Amino acid sequence: MTSDVYELTISAPGRNALSSVLMERLIAELRAAAGRPLLLIGADGAFSAGLNLKEVATLDLAGMTRFLGLLDDLVDALYGYPGPTVACVNGHAIAGGCMLVLCCDLRVVADDPALRIGLNEVPLGLEFPPKLLALVQRRVSRRSLERVALEGALHDPRSALQLGLVDEVASDAHAAARAALVRLATSPRAEYVATKQALRCGALDLSEEQRRYFREHIVPAWCAPAVKARISAALKPAR
């Protein structure tokens, strides 16, 4: 397998918040990378602060369906990427940002005690869409799963390592992540991809019942006035 690394940078306003536009771009870039060893990193000292809540707060049912559908598509594209992937968690990775970290084969986080990583959907009053919950169940150990998903806390790098949200803490996360990616890329590509696909085949597939629950419950719940009010409150600067 080639060691020609494709570095995919998450870059957007709001500490690289995941908007519809950004998610479309990331999906397109994952397709363009075409299986090359892929390093996922955030721009400007952040990984991703999560979903663009300003956009979420404006969406009606049709808009929310499209937005969450794009998030599902991005997760599918990254989790099922036909080549090695390493996340360089160079800054905060919160909620949707943490989901992207979990999609990657290996995850290296900067040794910065101020950095936070975690899934805070439940404290915001947001129920996990089925595909995202399936990803969390697949990538977080049973020992840590309920604490990570239900408590909704944001963890420092050392705590995240203990919980299994990341695989390595490094003083130079970028160099360590690239080294890990090159190491993975030394394996023959066909065998790496075949084994990865066999391990993950169907892991995030949804039943018709889950799809109906997404359409009839999750999307309307994310559009509910009470949820929009909590999001608006979260967006207000602290006094």
PDB file of C-alpha atoms in Angstrom:
ATOM      1  CA  MET A   1       0.000   0.000   0.000  1.00  0.00           C
ATOM      2  CA  THR A   2       1.293   3.451  -0.828  1.00  0.00           C
ATOM      3  CA  SER A   3       2.394   5.686   2.039  1.00  0.00           C
ATOM      4  CA  ASP A   4       1.275   8.787   0.075  1.00  0.00           C
ATOM      5  CA  VAL A   5      -0.829  10.369   2.815  1.00  0.00           C
ATOM      6  CA  TYR A   6      -4.023  12.260   2.001  1.00  0.00           C
ATOM      7  CA  GLU A   7      -4.495  14.885   4.719  1.00  0.00           C
ATOM      8  CA  LEU A   8      -8.141  15.862   5.041  1.00  0.00           C
ATOM      9  CA  THR A   9      -8.634  19.053   7.040  1.00  0.00           C
ATOM     10  CA  ILE A  10     -11.905  19.904   8.760  1.00  0.00           C
ATOM     11  CA  SER A  11     -12.149  23.659   8.265  1.00  0.00           C
ATOM     12  CA  ALA A  12     -15.170  25.856   8.936  1.00  0.00           C
ATOM     13  CA  PRO A  13     -16.310  28.710  11.190  1.00  0.00           C
ATOM     14  CA  GLY A  14     -17.213  27.979  14.788  1.00  0.00           C
ATOM     15  CA  ARG A  15     -14.224  25.751  15.556  1.00  0.00           C
ATOM     16  CA  ASN A  16     -14.863  23.633  12.471  1.00  0.00           C
ATOM     17  CA  ALA A  17     -18.547  23.098  13.230  1.00  0.00           C
ATOM     18  CA  LEU A  18     -20.214  20.571  10.930  1.00  0.00           C
ATOM     19  CA  SER A  19     -22.592  22.468   8.651  1.00  0.00           C
ATOM     20  CA  SER A  20     -24.397  21.021   5.635  1.00  0.00           C
ATOM     21  CA  VAL A  21     -21.837  22.648   3.362  1.00  0.00           C
ATOM     22  CA  LEU A  22     -18.874  21.255   5.306  1.00  0.00           C
ATOM     23  CA  MET A  23     -20.336  17.750   5.473  1.00  0.00           C
ATOM     24  CA  GLU A  24     -20.938  17.746   1.706  1.00  0.00           C
ATOM     25  CA  ARG A  25     -17.330  18.846   1.152  1.00  0.00           C
ATOM     26  CA  LEU A  26     -15.911  16.190   3.464  1.00  0.00           C
ATOM     27  CA  ILE A  27     -17.931  13.453   1.757  1.00  0.00           C
ATOM     28  CA  ALA A  28     -16.673  14.638  -1.643  1.00  0.00           C
ATOM     29  CA  GLU A  29     -13.069  14.717  -0.405  1.00  0.00           C
ATOM     30  CA  LEU A  30     -13.336  11.217   1.039  1.00  0.00           C
ATOM     31  CA  ARG A  31     -14.450   9.989  -2.370  1.00  0.00           C
ATOM     32  CA  ALA A  32     -11.620  11.894  -4.052  1.00  0.00           C
ATOM     33  CA  ALA A  33      -9.059  10.387  -1.658  1.00  0.00           C
ATOM     34  CA  ALA A  34      -9.937   7.032  -3.256  1.00  0.00           C
ATOM     35  CA  GLY A  35      -8.503   4.785  -0.565  1.00  0.00           C
ATOM     36  CA  ARG A  36      -5.176   6.565  -0.037  1.00  0.00           C
ATOM     37  CA  PRO A  37      -3.973   6.518   3.598  1.00  0.00           C
ATOM     38  CA  LEU A  38      -6.035   9.287   5.162  1.00  0.00           C
ATOM     39  CA  LEU A  39      -5.155  11.617   8.035  1.00  0.00           C
ATOM     40  CA  LEU A  40      -8.136  13.533   9.447  1.00  0.00           C
ATOM     41  CA  ILE A  41      -7.249  16.749  11.283  1.00  0.00           C
ATOM     42  CA  GLY A  42      -8.907  20.019  12.241  1.00  0.00           C
ATOM     43  CA  ALA A  43      -7.892  23.507  11.176  1.00  0.00           C
ATOM     44  CA  ASP A  44      -6.715  26.325  13.440  1.00  0.00           C
ATOM     45  CA  GLY A  45      -6.087  24.398  16.635  1.00  0.00           C
ATOM     46  CA  ALA A  46      -9.475  22.696  16.832  1.00  0.00           C
ATOM     47  CA  PHE A  47     -10.648  19.309  15.575  1.00  0.00           C
ATOM     48  CA  SER A  48     -14.397  19.939  15.460  1.00  0.00           C
ATOM     49  CA  ALA A  49     -16.727  21.457  18.037  1.00  0.00           C
ATOM     50  CA  GLY A  50     -19.536  19.305  16.667  1.00  0.00           C
ATOM     51  CA  LEU A  51     -22.601  20.086  14.627  1.00  0.00           C
ATOM     52  CA  ASN A  52     -23.262  23.630  13.515  1.00  0.00           C
ATOM     53  CA  LEU A  53     -25.953  24.363  16.097  1.00  0.00           C
ATOM     54  CA  LYS A  54     -26.726  27.738  14.537  1.00  0.00           C
ATOM     55  CA  GLU A  55     -27.825  25.901  11.407  1.00  0.00           C
ATOM     56  CA  VAL A  56     -29.609  23.178  13.388  1.00  0.00           C
ATOM     57  CA  ALA A  57     -31.661  25.816  15.217  1.00  0.00           C
ATOM     58  CA  THR A  58     -33.066  27.123  11.913  1.00  0.00           C
ATOM     59  CA  LEU A  59     -34.131  23.829  10.334  1.00  0.00           C
ATOM     60  CA  ASP A  60     -37.662  22.637   9.670  1.00  0.00           C
ATOM     61  CA  LEU A  61     -38.557  18.957   9.231  1.00  0.00           C
ATOM     62  CA  ALA A  62     -37.358  18.774   5.629  1.00  0.00           C
ATOM     63  CA  GLY A  63     -34.152  20.630   6.430  1.00  0.00           C
ATOM     64  CA  MET A  64     -33.457  18.500   9.494  1.00  0.00           C
ATOM     65  CA  THR A  65     -34.039  15.309   7.500  1.00  0.00           C
ATOM     66  CA  ARG A  66     -31.469  16.443   4.952  1.00  0.00           C
ATOM     67  CA  PHE A  67     -28.995  17.649   7.606  1.00  0.00           C
ATOM     68  CA  LEU A  68     -29.067  14.432   9.661  1.00  0.00           C
ATOM     69  CA  GLY A  69     -29.009  12.408   6.444  1.00  0.00           C
ATOM     70  CA  LEU A  70     -25.773  14.150   5.475  1.00  0.00           C
ATOM     71  CA  LEU A  71     -24.325  13.346   8.885  1.00  0.00           C
ATOM     72  CA  ASP A  72     -25.237   9.681   8.399  1.00  0.00           C
ATOM     73  CA  ASP A  73     -23.656   9.728   4.934  1.00  0.00           C
ATOM     74  CA  LEU A  74     -20.462  11.279   6.299  1.00  0.00           C
ATOM     75  CA  VAL A  75     -20.222   8.646   9.029  1.00  0.00           C
ATOM     76  CA  ASP A  76     -20.776   5.876   6.471  1.00  0.00           C
ATOM     77  CA  ALA A  77     -18.120   7.331   4.137  1.00  0.00           C
ATOM     78  CA  LEU A  78     -15.482   7.695   6.859  1.00  0.00           C
ATOM     79  CA  TYR A  79     -16.196   4.496   8.811  1.00  0.00           C
ATOM     80  CA  GLY A  80     -16.296   2.484   5.589  1.00  0.00           C
ATOM     81  CA  TYR A  81     -13.373   4.277   3.914  1.00  0.00           C
ATOM     82  CA  PRO A  82     -11.442   1.765   1.734  1.00  0.00           C
ATOM     83  CA  GLY A  83      -8.041   2.416   3.224  1.00  0.00           C
ATOM     84  CA  PRO A  84      -6.371   3.207   6.568  1.00  0.00           C
ATOM     85  CA  THR A  85      -7.584   6.265   8.481  1.00  0.00           C
ATOM     86  CA  VAL A  86      -6.072   8.022  11.484  1.00  0.00           C
ATOM     87  CA  ALA A  87      -7.630  10.926  13.382  1.00  0.00           C
ATOM     88  CA  CYS A  88      -5.226  13.575  14.629  1.00  0.00           C
ATOM     89  CA  VAL A  89      -7.264  15.116  17.441  1.00  0.00           C
ATOM     90  CA  ASN A  90      -5.448  18.435  17.628  1.00  0.00           C
ATOM     91  CA  GLY A  91      -8.184  20.283  19.523  1.00  0.00           C
ATOM     92  CA  HIS A  92     -11.672  19.924  20.924  1.00  0.00           C
ATOM     93  CA  ALA A  93     -13.681  17.025  19.427  1.00  0.00           C
ATOM     94  CA  ILE A  94     -17.199  17.342  20.746  1.00  0.00           C
ATOM     95  CA  ALA A  95     -20.432  15.508  19.839  1.00  0.00           C
ATOM     96  CA  GLY A  96     -20.380  15.240  16.023  1.00  0.00           C
ATOM     97  CA  GLY A  97     -16.649  15.947  16.086  1.00  0.00           C
ATOM     98  CA  CYS A  98     -16.144  13.016  18.451  1.00  0.00           C
ATOM     99  CA  MET A  99     -18.233  10.858  16.093  1.00  0.00           C
ATOM    100  CA  LEU A 100     -15.734  11.536  13.303  1.00  0.00           C
ATOM    101  CA  VAL A 101     -12.898  10.532  15.633  1.00  0.00           C
ATOM    102  CA  LEU A 102     -14.684   7.253  16.399  1.00  0.00           C
ATOM    103  CA  CYS A 103     -15.003   6.515  12.677  1.00  0.00           C
ATOM    104  CA  CYS A 104     -11.228   6.356  12.195  1.00  0.00           C
ATOM    105  CA  ASP A 105      -9.120   3.208  12.430  1.00  0.00           C
ATOM    106  CA  LEU A 106      -6.711   4.789  14.942  1.00  0.00           C
ATOM    107  CA  ARG A 107      -7.082   7.958  16.993  1.00  0.00           C
ATOM    108  CA  VAL A 108      -4.215  10.079  18.313  1.00  0.00           C
ATOM    109  CA  VAL A 109      -4.949  13.042  20.591  1.00  0.00           C
ATOM    110  CA  ALA A 110      -2.699  15.922  21.580  1.00  0.00           C
ATOM    111  CA  ASP A 111      -1.410  15.834  25.151  1.00  0.00           C
ATOM    112  CA  ASP A 112      -3.134  19.076  26.101  1.00  0.00           C
ATOM    113  CA  PRO A 113      -5.010  19.065  29.426  1.00  0.00           C
ATOM    114  CA  ALA A 114      -7.293  21.853  28.184  1.00  0.00           C
ATOM    115  CA  LEU A 115      -8.478  19.772  25.209  1.00  0.00           C
ATOM    116  CA  ARG A 116     -11.899  18.136  25.517  1.00  0.00           C
ATOM    117  CA  ILE A 117     -13.434  15.178  23.711  1.00  0.00           C
ATOM    118  CA  GLY A 118     -16.797  13.536  24.269  1.00  0.00           C
ATOM    119  CA  LEU A 119     -20.453  13.060  23.387  1.00  0.00           C
ATOM    120  CA  ASN A 120     -22.708  15.654  25.030  1.00  0.00           C
ATOM    121  CA  GLU A 121     -25.887  15.017  23.040  1.00  0.00           C
ATOM    122  CA  VAL A 122     -27.969  13.800  25.986  1.00  0.00           C
ATOM    123  CA  PRO A 123     -27.350  16.884  28.197  1.00  0.00           C
ATOM    124  CA  LEU A 124     -28.437  19.012  25.221  1.00  0.00           C
ATOM    125  CA  GLY A 125     -31.651  17.023  24.992  1.00  0.00           C
ATOM    126  CA  LEU A 126     -30.733  15.377  21.697  1.00  0.00           C
ATOM    127  CA  GLU A 127     -31.431  11.697  21.173  1.00  0.00           C
ATOM    128  CA  PHE A 128     -28.777   9.845  19.173  1.00  0.00           C
ATOM    129  CA  PRO A 129     -29.918   8.985  15.640  1.00  0.00           C
ATOM    130  CA  PRO A 130     -29.799   5.194  15.183  1.00  0.00           C
ATOM    131  CA  LYS A 131     -26.743   5.101  12.916  1.00  0.00           C
ATOM    132  CA  LEU A 132     -24.715   7.282  15.281  1.00  0.00           C
ATOM    133  CA  LEU A 133     -25.712   5.185  18.277  1.00  0.00           C
ATOM    134  CA  ALA A 134     -24.670   2.064  16.359  1.00  0.00           C
ATOM    135  CA  LEU A 135     -21.263   3.668  15.744  1.00  0.00           C
ATOM    136  CA  VAL A 136     -20.830   4.472  19.437  1.00  0.00           C
ATOM    137  CA  GLN A 137     -21.831   0.935  20.411  1.00  0.00           C
ATOM    138  CA  ARG A 138     -19.329  -0.440  17.913  1.00  0.00           C
ATOM    139  CA  ARG A 139     -16.364   1.780  18.810  1.00  0.00           C
ATOM    140  CA  VAL A 140     -16.653   2.305  22.573  1.00  0.00           C
ATOM    141  CA  SER A 141     -16.010  -0.638  24.895  1.00  0.00           C
ATOM    142  CA  ARG A 142     -18.898  -2.124  26.833  1.00  0.00           C
ATOM    143  CA  ARG A 143     -17.136  -1.093  30.045  1.00  0.00           C
ATOM    144  CA  SER A 144     -17.240   2.593  29.081  1.00  0.00           C
ATOM    145  CA  LEU A 145     -20.242   2.729  26.748  1.00  0.00           C
ATOM    146  CA  GLU A 146     -22.996   3.821  29.087  1.00  0.00           C
ATOM    147  CA  ARG A 147     -20.817   6.344  30.875  1.00  0.00           C
ATOM    148  CA  VAL A 148     -19.737   7.926  27.584  1.00  0.00           C
ATOM    149  CA  ALA A 149     -23.220   7.995  26.042  1.00  0.00           C
ATOM    150  CA  LEU A 150     -25.408   8.782  29.069  1.00  0.00           C
ATOM    151  CA  GLU A 151     -23.223  10.998  31.235  1.00  0.00           C
ATOM    152  CA  GLY A 152     -22.446  13.276  28.303  1.00  0.00           C
ATOM    153  CA  ALA A 153     -19.242  14.579  29.881  1.00  0.00           C
ATOM    154  CA  LEU A 154     -16.344  16.127  27.993  1.00  0.00           C
ATOM    155  CA  HIS A 155     -13.048  14.438  28.834  1.00  0.00           C
ATOM    156  CA  ASP A 156      -9.409  15.489  28.871  1.00  0.00           C
ATOM    157  CA  PRO A 157      -6.988  13.420  26.735  1.00  0.00           C
ATOM    158  CA  ARG A 158      -5.854  11.073  29.515  1.00  0.00           C
ATOM    159  CA  SER A 159      -9.428  10.343  30.567  1.00  0.00           C
ATOM    160  CA  ALA A 160     -10.429   9.840  26.934  1.00  0.00           C
ATOM    161  CA  LEU A 161      -7.639   7.276  26.592  1.00  0.00           C
ATOM    162  CA  GLN A 162      -8.864   5.374  29.658  1.00  0.00           C
ATOM    163  CA  LEU A 163     -12.410   5.379  28.280  1.00  0.00           C
ATOM    164  CA  GLY A 164     -11.258   4.128  24.871  1.00  0.00           C
ATOM    165  CA  LEU A 165     -12.304   7.212  22.911  1.00  0.00           C
ATOM    166  CA  VAL A 166      -8.721   7.500  21.631  1.00  0.00           C
ATOM    167  CA  ASP A 167      -5.826   5.092  21.192  1.00  0.00           C
ATOM    168  CA  GLU A 168      -2.807   7.290  21.937  1.00  0.00           C
ATOM    169  CA  VAL A 169      -1.906  10.556  23.658  1.00  0.00           C
ATOM    170  CA  ALA A 170       1.111  12.308  22.111  1.00  0.00           C
ATOM    171  CA  SER A 171       3.005  15.518  22.730  1.00  0.00           C
ATOM    172  CA  ASP A 172       3.309  15.928  18.957  1.00  0.00           C
ATOM    173  CA  ALA A 173      -0.023  14.534  17.828  1.00  0.00           C
ATOM    174  CA  HIS A 174       0.482  15.358  14.161  1.00  0.00           C
ATOM    175  CA  ALA A 175       3.804  13.535  13.926  1.00  0.00           C
ATOM    176  CA  ALA A 176       2.472  10.578  15.930  1.00  0.00           C
ATOM    177  CA  ALA A 177      -0.671  10.360  13.789  1.00  0.00           C
ATOM    178  CA  ARG A 178       1.313  10.442  10.542  1.00  0.00           C
ATOM    179  CA  ALA A 179       3.679   7.773  11.873  1.00  0.00           C
ATOM    180  CA  ALA A 180       0.719   5.577  12.828  1.00  0.00           C
ATOM    181  CA  LEU A 181      -0.833   6.054   9.393  1.00  0.00           C
ATOM    182  CA  VAL A 182       2.385   5.195   7.578  1.00  0.00           C
ATOM    183  CA  ARG A 183       2.676   2.102   9.768  1.00  0.00           C
ATOM    184  CA  LEU A 184      -0.842   0.991   8.814  1.00  0.00           C
ATOM    185  CA  ALA A 185      -0.091   1.750   5.174  1.00  0.00           C
ATOM    186  CA  THR A 186       2.786  -0.736   5.058  1.00  0.00           C
ATOM    187  CA  SER A 187       0.252  -3.576   4.828  1.00  0.00           C
ATOM    188  CA  PRO A 188      -0.859  -4.680   1.352  1.00  0.00           C
ATOM    189  CA  ARG A 189      -3.843  -2.523   0.465  1.00  0.00           C
ATOM    190  CA  ALA A 190      -6.149  -5.245  -0.847  1.00  0.00           C
ATOM    191  CA  GLU A 191      -5.776  -7.360   2.280  1.00  0.00           C
ATOM    192  CA  TYR A 192      -6.113  -4.360   4.616  1.00  0.00           C
ATOM    193  CA  VAL A 193      -9.295  -3.180   2.918  1.00  0.00           C
ATOM    194  CA  ALA A 194     -10.807  -6.671   2.683  1.00  0.00           C
ATOM    195  CA  THR A 195     -10.208  -7.331   6.374  1.00  0.00           C
ATOM    196  CA  LYS A 196     -11.522  -3.901   7.387  1.00  0.00           C
ATOM    197  CA  GLN A 197     -14.660  -4.400   5.321  1.00  0.00           C
ATOM    198  CA  ALA A 198     -15.197  -7.892   6.740  1.00  0.00           C
ATOM    199  CA  LEU A 199     -14.868  -6.554  10.288  1.00  0.00           C
ATOM    200  CA  ARG A 200     -17.267  -3.664   9.678  1.00  0.00           C
ATOM    201  CA  CYS A 201     -19.655  -5.133   7.118  1.00  0.00           C
ATOM    202  CA  GLY A 202     -23.236  -4.263   8.061  1.00  0.00           C
ATOM    203  CA  ALA A 203     -22.211  -2.774  11.406  1.00  0.00           C
ATOM    204  CA  LEU A 204     -24.047   0.501  10.777  1.00  0.00           C
ATOM    205  CA  ASP A 205     -26.861  -0.862   8.602  1.00  0.00           C
ATOM    206  CA  LEU A 206     -30.305   0.049   9.879  1.00  0.00           C
ATOM    207  CA  SER A 207     -33.449  -2.035   9.908  1.00  0.00           C
ATOM    208  CA  GLU A 208     -36.636  -0.666   8.379  1.00  0.00           C
ATOM    209  CA  GLU A 209     -37.952  -0.192  11.910  1.00  0.00           C
ATOM    210  CA  GLN A 210     -34.910   1.947  12.786  1.00  0.00           C
ATOM    211  CA  ARG A 211     -35.307   3.974   9.600  1.00  0.00           C
ATOM    212  CA  ARG A 212     -38.955   4.595  10.414  1.00  0.00           C
ATOM    213  CA  TYR A 213     -38.013   5.597  13.983  1.00  0.00           C
ATOM    214  CA  PHE A 214     -35.508   8.063  12.535  1.00  0.00           C
ATOM    215  CA  ARG A 215     -38.126   9.616  10.246  1.00  0.00           C
ATOM    216  CA  GLU A 216     -41.045   9.610  12.648  1.00  0.00           C
ATOM    217  CA  HIS A 217     -39.349  10.291  15.979  1.00  0.00           C
ATOM    218  CA  ILE A 218     -35.744  11.488  15.765  1.00  0.00           C
ATOM    219  CA  VAL A 219     -36.216  14.180  13.124  1.00  0.00           C
ATOM    220  CA  PRO A 220     -39.338  15.714  14.731  1.00  0.00           C
ATOM    221  CA  ALA A 221     -37.687  15.545  18.168  1.00  0.00           C
ATOM    222  CA  TRP A 222     -34.662  17.493  16.924  1.00  0.00           C
ATOM    223  CA  CYS A 223     -37.066  20.120  15.539  1.00  0.00           C
ATOM    224  CA  ALA A 224     -39.077  20.444  18.756  1.00  0.00           C
ATOM    225  CA  PRO A 225     -39.342  23.943  20.277  1.00  0.00           C
ATOM    226  CA  ALA A 226     -37.913  22.757  23.603  1.00  0.00           C
ATOM    227  CA  VAL A 227     -34.817  21.379  21.842  1.00  0.00           C
ATOM    228  CA  LYS A 228     -34.423  24.564  19.806  1.00  0.00           C
ATOM    229  CA  ALA A 229     -34.623  26.566  23.048  1.00  0.00           C
ATOM    230  CA  ARG A 230     -31.877  24.475  24.672  1.00  0.00           C
ATOM    231  CA  ILE A 231     -29.706  24.881  21.582  1.00  0.00           C
ATOM    232  CA  SER A 232     -30.265  28.646  21.575  1.00  0.00           C
ATOM    233  CA  ALA A 233     -29.330  28.790  25.253  1.00  0.00           C
ATOM    234  CA  ALA A 234     -26.168  26.779  24.577  1.00  0.00           C
ATOM    235  CA  LEU A 235     -25.177  29.213  21.848  1.00  0.00           C
ATOM    236  CA  LYS A 236     -25.383  32.255  24.134  1.00  0.00           C
ATOM    237  CA  PRO A 237     -21.983  33.390  25.425  1.00  0.00           C
ATOM    238  CA  ALA A 238     -21.390  32.782  29.108  1.00  0.00           C
ATOM    239  CA  ARG A 239     -21.592  35.891  31.292  1.00  0.00           C
TER     240      ARG A 239
END
